[in-house]
Coordinates of C-alpha atoms in Angstrom, one line a residue:
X1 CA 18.3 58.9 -82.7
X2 CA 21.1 60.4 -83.9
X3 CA 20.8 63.6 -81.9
X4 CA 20.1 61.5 -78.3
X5 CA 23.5 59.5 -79.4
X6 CA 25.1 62.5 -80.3
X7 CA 24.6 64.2 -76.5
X8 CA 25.7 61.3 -74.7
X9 CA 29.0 61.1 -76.7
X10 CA 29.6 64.5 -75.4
X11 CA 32.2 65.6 -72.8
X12 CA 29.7 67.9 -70.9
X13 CA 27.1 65.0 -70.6
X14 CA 29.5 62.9 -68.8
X15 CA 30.8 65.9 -66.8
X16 CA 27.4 66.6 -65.3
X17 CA 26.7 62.7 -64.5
X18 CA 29.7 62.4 -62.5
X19 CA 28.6 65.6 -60.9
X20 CA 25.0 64.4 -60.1
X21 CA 26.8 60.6 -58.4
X22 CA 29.6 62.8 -56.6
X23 CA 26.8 65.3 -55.0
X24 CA 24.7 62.2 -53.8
X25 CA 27.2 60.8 -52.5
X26 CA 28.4 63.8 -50.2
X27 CA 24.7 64.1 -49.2
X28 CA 24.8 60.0 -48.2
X29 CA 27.3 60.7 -46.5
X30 CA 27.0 64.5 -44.3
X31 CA 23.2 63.5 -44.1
X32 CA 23.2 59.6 -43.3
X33 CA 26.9 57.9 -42.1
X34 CA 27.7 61.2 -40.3
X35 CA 24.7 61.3 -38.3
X36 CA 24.6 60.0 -34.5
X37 CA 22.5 57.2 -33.3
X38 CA 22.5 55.5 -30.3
X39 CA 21.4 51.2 -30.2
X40 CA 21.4 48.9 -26.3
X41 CA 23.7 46.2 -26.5
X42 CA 21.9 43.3 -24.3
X43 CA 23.7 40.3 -22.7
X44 CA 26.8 41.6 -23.2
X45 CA 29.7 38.5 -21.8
X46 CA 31.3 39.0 -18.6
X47 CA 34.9 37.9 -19.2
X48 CA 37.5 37.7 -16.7
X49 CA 41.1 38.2 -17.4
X50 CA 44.2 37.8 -15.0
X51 CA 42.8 34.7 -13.3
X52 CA 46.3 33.0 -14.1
X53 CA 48.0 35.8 -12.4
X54 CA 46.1 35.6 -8.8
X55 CA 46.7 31.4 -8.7
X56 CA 50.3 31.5 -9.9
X57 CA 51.4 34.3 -7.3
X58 CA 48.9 34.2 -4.7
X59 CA 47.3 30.5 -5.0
X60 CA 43.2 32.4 -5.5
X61 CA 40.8 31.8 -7.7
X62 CA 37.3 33.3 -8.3
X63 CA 34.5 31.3 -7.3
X64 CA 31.6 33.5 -8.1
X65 CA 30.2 36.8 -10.1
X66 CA 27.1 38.7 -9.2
X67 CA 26.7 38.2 -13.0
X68 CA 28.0 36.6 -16.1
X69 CA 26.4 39.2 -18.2
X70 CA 25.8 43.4 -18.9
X71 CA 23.9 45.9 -20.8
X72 CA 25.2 49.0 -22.5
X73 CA 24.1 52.2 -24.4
X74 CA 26.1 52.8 -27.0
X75 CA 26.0 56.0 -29.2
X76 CA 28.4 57.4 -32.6
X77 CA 27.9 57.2 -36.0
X78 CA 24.9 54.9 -37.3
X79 CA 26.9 53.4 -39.6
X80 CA 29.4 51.9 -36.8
X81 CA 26.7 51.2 -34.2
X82 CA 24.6 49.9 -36.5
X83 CA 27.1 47.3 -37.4
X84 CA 27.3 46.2 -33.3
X85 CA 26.0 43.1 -32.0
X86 CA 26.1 41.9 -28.1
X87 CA 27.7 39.0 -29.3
X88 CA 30.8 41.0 -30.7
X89 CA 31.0 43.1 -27.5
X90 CA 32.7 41.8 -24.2
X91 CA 32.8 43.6 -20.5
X92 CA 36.6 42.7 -19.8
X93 CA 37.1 42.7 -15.3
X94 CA 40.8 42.8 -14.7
X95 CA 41.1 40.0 -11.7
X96 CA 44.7 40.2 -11.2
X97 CA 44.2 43.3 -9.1
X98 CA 42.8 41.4 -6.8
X99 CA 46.2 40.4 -5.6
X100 CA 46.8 44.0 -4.1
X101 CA 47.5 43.9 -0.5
X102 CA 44.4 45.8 0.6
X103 CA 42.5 43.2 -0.5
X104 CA 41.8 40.3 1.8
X105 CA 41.3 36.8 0.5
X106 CA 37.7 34.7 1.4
X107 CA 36.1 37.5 0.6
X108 CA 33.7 39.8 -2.1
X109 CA 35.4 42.4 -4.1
X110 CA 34.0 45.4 -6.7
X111 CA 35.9 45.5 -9.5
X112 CA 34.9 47.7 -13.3
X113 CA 35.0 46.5 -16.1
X114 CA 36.0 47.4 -19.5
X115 CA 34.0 47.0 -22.8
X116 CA 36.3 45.8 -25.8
X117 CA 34.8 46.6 -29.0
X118 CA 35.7 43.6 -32.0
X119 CA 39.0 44.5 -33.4
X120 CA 38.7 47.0 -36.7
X121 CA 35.8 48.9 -35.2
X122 CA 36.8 52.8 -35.0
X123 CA 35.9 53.4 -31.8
X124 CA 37.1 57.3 -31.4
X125 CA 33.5 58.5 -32.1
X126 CA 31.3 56.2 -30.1
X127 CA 30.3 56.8 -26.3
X128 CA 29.0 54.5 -24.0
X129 CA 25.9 56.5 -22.8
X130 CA 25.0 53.8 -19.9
X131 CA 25.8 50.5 -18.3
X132 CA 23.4 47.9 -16.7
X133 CA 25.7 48.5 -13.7
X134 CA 29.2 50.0 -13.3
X135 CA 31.1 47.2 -11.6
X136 CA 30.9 43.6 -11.0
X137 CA 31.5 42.1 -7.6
X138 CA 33.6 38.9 -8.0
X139 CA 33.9 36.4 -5.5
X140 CA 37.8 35.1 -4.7
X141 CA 38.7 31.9 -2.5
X142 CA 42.1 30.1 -1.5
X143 CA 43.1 27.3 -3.1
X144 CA 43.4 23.8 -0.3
X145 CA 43.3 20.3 -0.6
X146 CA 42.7 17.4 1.2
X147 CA 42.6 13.9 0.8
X148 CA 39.6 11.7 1.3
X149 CA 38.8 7.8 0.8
X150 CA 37.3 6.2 -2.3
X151 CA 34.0 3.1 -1.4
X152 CA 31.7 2.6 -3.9
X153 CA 28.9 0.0 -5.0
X154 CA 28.9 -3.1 -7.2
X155 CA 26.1 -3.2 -9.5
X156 CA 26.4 -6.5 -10.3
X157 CA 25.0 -9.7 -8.3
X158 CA 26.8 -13.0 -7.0
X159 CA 25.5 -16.7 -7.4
X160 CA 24.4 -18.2 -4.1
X161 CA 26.9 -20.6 -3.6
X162 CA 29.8 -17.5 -3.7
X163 CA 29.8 -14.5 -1.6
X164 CA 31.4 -10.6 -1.9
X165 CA 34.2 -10.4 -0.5
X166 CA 36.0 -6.4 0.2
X167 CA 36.4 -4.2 -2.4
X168 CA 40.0 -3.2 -3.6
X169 CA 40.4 0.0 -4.7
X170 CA 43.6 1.5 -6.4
X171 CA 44.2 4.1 -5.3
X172 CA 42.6 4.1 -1.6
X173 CA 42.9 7.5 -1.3
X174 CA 42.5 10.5 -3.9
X175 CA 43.6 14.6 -3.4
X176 CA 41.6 16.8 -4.6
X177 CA 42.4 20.7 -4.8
X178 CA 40.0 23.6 -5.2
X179 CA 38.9 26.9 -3.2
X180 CA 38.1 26.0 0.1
X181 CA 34.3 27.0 0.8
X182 CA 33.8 24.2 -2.1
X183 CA 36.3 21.3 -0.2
X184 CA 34.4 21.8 2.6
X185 CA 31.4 19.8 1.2
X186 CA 33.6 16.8 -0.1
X187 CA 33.4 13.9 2.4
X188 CA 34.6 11.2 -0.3
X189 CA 35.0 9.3 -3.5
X190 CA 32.8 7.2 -5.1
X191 CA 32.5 4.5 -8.1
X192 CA 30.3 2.5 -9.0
X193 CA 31.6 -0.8 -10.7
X194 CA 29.9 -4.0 -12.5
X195 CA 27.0 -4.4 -14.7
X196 CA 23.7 -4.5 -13.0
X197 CA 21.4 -7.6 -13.2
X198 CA 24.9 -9.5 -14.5
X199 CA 25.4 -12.5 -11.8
X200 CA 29.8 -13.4 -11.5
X201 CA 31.1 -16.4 -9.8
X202 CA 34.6 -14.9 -10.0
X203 CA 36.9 -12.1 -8.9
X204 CA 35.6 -8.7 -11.3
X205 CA 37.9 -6.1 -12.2
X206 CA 37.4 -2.7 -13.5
X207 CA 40.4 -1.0 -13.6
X208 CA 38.8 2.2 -15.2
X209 CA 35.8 3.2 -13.0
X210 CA 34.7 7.1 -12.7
X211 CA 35.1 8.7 -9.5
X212 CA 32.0 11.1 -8.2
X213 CA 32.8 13.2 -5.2
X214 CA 30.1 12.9 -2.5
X215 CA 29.1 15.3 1.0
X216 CA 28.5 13.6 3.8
X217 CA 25.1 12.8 3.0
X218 CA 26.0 10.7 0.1
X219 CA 24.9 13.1 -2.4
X220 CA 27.2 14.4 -5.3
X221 CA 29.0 17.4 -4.5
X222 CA 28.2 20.6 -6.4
X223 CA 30.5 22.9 -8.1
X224 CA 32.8 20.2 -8.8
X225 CA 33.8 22.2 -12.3
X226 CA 36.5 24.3 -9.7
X227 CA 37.6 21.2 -8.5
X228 CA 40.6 19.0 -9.7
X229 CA 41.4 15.5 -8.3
X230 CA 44.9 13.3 -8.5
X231 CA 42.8 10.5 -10.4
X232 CA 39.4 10.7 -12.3
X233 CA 39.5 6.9 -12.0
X234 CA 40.5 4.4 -10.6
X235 CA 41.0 0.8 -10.5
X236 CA 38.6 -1.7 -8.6
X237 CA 39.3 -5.1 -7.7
X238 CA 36.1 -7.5 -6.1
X239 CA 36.9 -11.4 -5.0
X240 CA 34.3 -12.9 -5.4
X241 CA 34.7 -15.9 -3.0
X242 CA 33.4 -19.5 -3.2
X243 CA 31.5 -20.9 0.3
X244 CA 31.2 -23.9 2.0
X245 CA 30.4 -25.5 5.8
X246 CA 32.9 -27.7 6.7
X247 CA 32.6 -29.6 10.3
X248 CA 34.9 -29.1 13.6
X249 CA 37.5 -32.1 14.5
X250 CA 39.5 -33.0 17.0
X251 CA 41.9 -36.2 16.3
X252 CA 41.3 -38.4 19.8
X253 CA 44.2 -41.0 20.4
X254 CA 42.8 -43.9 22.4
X255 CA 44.1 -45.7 25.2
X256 CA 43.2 -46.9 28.9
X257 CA 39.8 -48.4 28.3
X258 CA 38.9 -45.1 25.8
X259 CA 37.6 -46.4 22.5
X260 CA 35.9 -45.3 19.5
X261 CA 32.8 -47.1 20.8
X262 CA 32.5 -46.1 23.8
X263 CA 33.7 -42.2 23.5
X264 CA 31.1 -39.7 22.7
X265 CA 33.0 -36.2 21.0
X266 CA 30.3 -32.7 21.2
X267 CA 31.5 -29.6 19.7
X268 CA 30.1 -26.0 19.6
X269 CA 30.2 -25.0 17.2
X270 CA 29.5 -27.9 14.7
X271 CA 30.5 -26.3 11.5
X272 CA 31.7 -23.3 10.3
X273 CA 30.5 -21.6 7.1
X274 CA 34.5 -20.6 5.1
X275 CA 34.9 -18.5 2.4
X276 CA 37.8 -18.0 0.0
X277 CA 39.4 -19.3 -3.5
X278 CA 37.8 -22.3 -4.5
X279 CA 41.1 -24.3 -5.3
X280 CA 41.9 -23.7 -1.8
X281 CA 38.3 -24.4 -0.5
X282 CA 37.6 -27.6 -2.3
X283 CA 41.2 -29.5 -0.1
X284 CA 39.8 -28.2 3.7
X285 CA 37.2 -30.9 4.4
X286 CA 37.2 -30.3 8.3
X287 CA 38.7 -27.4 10.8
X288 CA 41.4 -29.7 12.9
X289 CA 41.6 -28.4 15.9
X290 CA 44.1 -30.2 17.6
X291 CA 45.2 -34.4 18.8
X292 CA 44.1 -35.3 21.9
X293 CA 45.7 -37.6 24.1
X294 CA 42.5 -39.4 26.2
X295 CA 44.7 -40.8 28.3
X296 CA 45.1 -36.7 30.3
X297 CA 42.3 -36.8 31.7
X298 CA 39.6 -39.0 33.9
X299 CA 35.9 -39.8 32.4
X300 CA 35.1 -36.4 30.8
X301 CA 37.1 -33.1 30.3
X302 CA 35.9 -30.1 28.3
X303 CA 38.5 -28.1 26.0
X304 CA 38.0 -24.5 24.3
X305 CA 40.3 -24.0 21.5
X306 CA 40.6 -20.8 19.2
X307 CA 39.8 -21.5 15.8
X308 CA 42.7 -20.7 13.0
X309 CA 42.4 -21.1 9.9
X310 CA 44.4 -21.1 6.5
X311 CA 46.0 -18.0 5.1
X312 CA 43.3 -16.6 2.6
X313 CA 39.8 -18.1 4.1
X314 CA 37.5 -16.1 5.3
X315 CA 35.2 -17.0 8.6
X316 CA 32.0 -16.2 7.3
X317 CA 30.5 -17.8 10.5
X318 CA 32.2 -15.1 13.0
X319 CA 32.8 -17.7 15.6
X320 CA 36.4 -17.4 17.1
X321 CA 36.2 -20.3 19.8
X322 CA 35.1 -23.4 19.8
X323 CA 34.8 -25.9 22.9
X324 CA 34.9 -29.7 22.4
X325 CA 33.6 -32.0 25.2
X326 CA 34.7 -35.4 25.8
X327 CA 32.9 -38.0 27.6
X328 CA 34.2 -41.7 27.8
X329 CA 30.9 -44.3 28.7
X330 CA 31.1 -47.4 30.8
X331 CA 34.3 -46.4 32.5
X332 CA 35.4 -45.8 36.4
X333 CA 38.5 -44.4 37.8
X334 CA 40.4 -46.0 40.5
X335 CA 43.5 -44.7 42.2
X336 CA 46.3 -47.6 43.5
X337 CA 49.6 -47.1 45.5
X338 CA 52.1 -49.3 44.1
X339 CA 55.9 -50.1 45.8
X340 CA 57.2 -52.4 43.4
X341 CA 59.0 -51.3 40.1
X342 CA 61.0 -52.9 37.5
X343 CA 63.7 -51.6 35.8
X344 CA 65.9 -52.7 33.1
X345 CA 69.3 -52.0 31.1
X346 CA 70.8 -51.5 34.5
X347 CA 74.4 -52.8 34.8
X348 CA 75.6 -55.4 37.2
X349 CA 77.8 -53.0 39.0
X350 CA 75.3 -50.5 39.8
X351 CA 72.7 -50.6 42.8
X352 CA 69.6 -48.9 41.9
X353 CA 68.1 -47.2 45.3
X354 CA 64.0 -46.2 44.8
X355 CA 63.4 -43.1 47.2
X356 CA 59.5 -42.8 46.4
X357 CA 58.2 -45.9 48.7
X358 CA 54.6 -45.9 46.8
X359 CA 53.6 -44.0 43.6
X360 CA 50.1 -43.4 43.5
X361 CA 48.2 -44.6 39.8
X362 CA 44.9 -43.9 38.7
X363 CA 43.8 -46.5 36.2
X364 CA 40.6 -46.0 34.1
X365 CA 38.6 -49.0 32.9
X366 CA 35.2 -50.8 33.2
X367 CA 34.1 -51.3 36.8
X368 CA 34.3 -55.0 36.7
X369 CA 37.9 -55.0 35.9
X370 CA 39.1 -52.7 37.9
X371 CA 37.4 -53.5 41.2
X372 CA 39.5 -57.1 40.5
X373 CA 42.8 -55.5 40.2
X374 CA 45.1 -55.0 43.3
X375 CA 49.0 -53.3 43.0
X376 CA 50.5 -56.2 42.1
X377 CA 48.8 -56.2 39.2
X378 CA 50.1 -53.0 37.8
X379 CA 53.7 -52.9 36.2
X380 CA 55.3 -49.4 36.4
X381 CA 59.4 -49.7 34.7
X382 CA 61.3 -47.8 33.2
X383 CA 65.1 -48.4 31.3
X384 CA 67.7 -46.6 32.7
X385 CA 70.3 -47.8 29.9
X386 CA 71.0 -43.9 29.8
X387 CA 72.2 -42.9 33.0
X388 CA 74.9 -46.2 33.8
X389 CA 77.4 -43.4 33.4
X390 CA 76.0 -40.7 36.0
X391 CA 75.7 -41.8 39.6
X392 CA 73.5 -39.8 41.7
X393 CA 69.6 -38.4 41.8
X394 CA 67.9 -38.8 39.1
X395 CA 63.6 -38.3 38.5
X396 CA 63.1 -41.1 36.1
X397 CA 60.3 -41.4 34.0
X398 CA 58.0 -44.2 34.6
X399 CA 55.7 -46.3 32.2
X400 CA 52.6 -48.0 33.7
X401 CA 50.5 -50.7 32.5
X402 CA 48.3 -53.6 33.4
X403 CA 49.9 -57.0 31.7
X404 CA 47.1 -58.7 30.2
X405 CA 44.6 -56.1 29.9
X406 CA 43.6 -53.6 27.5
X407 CA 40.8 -52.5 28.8
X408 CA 42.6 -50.9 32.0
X409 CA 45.1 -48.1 31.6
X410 CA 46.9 -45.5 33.2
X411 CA 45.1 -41.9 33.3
X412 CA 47.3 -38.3 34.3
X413 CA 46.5 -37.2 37.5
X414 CA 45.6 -33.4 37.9
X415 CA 46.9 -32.7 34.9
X416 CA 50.2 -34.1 35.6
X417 CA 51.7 -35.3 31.9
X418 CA 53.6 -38.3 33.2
X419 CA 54.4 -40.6 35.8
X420 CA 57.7 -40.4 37.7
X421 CA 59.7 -41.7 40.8
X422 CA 62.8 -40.9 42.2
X423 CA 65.8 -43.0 42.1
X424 CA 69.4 -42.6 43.2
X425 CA 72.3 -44.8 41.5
X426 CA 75.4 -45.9 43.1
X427 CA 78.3 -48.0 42.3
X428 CA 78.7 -50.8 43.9
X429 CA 81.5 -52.1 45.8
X430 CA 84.0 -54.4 44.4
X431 CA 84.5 -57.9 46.3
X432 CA 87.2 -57.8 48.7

């Protein structure tokens, strides 16, 4: 024991272990690092570099690669390729020389590509035996926008005794910008807005709803990840609008022989189905349509009126025009030529002269009264107070009337809205 401890305490001992580790490790090392191998690097990343460079200065961008990924042989020392991964390894394509003049925009160009080793790897001994392919062709378009509408659907449902009114959407309009070829398929924006199988009996607001862009077939657009838009949402207002019928009216203002009894009032329409707030709604009980004197016409007269309505209430019905017919029941017209008139608040000193010699009336009434009645019968005056102080022609406006009758009254005559005669006033000579 003393012997083996004796050797190992010795210089030469230690001398000749050092040795023996110093020789293995030279032989690790000129028989294993040192010696070549070669490993395939699948799936290495396509990345593109530069892209900033060909929007800034010349407004392209690339819309397409004939791949996103490549495969390389790579060969060196094992112990460095040994130590690669496809994951660590990137084929780098240099975009920005896109922008040289030769090259023409819209269209496909072939461009290399560079392998980048992960930083720290000595790459002066390894070789890239082979690539999957020695290029990639990259795919470039212009950069356009345009601006297209937003619609969109309400999920939600109304009560029946309210109605949808149009959609307000904020903005109306949105830009979107991207490479033309994609532009071309966007037709316009859409949000949907509500909660479906909620039911709202009031205006709804969503003032953040997601916009989708749609083709003309109503289908989401594709490639929207190269598209950017002026609003990702927007802001939707729905009234939701309370109903009701409400009837047609005229206001009739009776008079020779026309009565509530004996005049029948038609309308078509009847009613008219409104829509709108409900404050406003609950004070319009009937659509006036106008006041109508029945003293402008004979027996019966139809009128057609446009229908307006107040500021905020919908239509719902559609009908613009409504005609009202009047018919007055157990009446007669009868026309009379009368020559004697009265008039008052005339001075002493002035002469009246009447140039109409007979003024023809037409009197409405029951038959019985009016085939009784004779001229004298009718009063037709007027006060001429007014015109003491200008002598000459004057068209005075008559009044006529039956004394003792109100079931017998003046009617207008072909439309005519009064009754008139022609006078002339003169001064009369003083008393010599």
């Amino acid at each position: 024991m003393k012997k083996m401890k004796k050797i190992t305490d010795g210089k030469l001992f230690w001398l000749i272990i050092s040795f023996l580790i110093s020789f293995s490790v030279w032989v690790y090392i000129t028989t294993v690092e040192t010696k070549s191998d070669t490993k395939v690097l699948r799936n290495v990343q396509v990345v593109l570099v530069g892209e900033d460079t060909l929007l800034d200065n010349y407004d392209l961008v690339v819309t397409g690669l004939d791949t996103t990924n490549v495969s390389i042989t790579v060969s060196g020392p094992r112990w460095i390729v040994n130590g690669l991964d496809s994951s660590d390894v990137i084929a780098q394509v240099d975009v920005s020389r896109l922008s040289m003049p030769s090259y023409t925009p819209a269209n496909s160009a072939t461009l290399p590509y560079n392998i980048v080793f992960p930083s720290g790897v000595d790459t002066r001994n390894l070789t890239i035996e082979r690539k999957s392919q020695e290029s990639v062709i990259v795919e470039v378009s212009k950069m356009d926008e345009i601006t297209v509408p937003v619609g969109g659907n309400f999920l939600g449902e109304v009560s029946e005794e309210y109605r949808k009114d149009t959609p307000i959407f904020d903005p109306a309009v949105i830009t979107v910008r991207g490479p033309k070829k994609y532009l071309v398929n966007v037709d316009h924006a859409y949000v949907e807005y509500g909660e479906a199988g909620m039911v709202y009996s009031g205006t709804f607001t969503d003032g953040n709803a997601r916009v989708v862009l749609m083709d003309s077939s109503n289908k989401p657009c594709e490639n929207t990840e190269y598209l950017t838009l002026s609003a990702d949402t927007v802001s939707v207002t729905l009234p939701v609008l309370a109903q009701k019928v409400v009837p047609i009216a005229i206001t009739p203002q009776y008079s020779s022989g026309a009565t509530e009894e004996n005049t029948r009032i038609t309308y078509e329409p009847e009613t008219l189905k409104l829509a709108g707030d409900s404050a406003v709604l609950d004070e319009i009980n009937q659509i006036q349509l106008d006041i109508v004197d029945m003293s402008t016409f004979g027996t019966s007269t139809t009128l057609k009126y446009t229908i307006r309505l107040p500021n905020g209430i919908r239509n719902i019905s559609g009908i613009t025009e409504a005609t009202v017919t009047i018919e007055i029941q157990g009446v007669e017209t009868k026309m009379f030529e009368v020559d004697q008139f009265v008039w008052t608040g005339v001075r002493d000193d002035v002469e009246v002269v009447v140039e109409t010699e007979k003024l023809p009336v037409l009197l409405r009434g029951p038959s019985k009264f009016l085939n009784n009645l004779t001229p004298n019968n009718i009063r037709v005056e007027a006060d001429l107070s007014e015109l003491m102080d200008t002598m000459g022609n004057h068209t005075v406006e008559v009044k006529v009337s039956v004394p003792g009758n109100n079931r017998i009254g003046p009617v207008k005559i072909d439309g005519e809205p009064t009754y008139t005669v022609y006078i002339q006033l003169k001064q009369k000579e003083a008393n010599s």
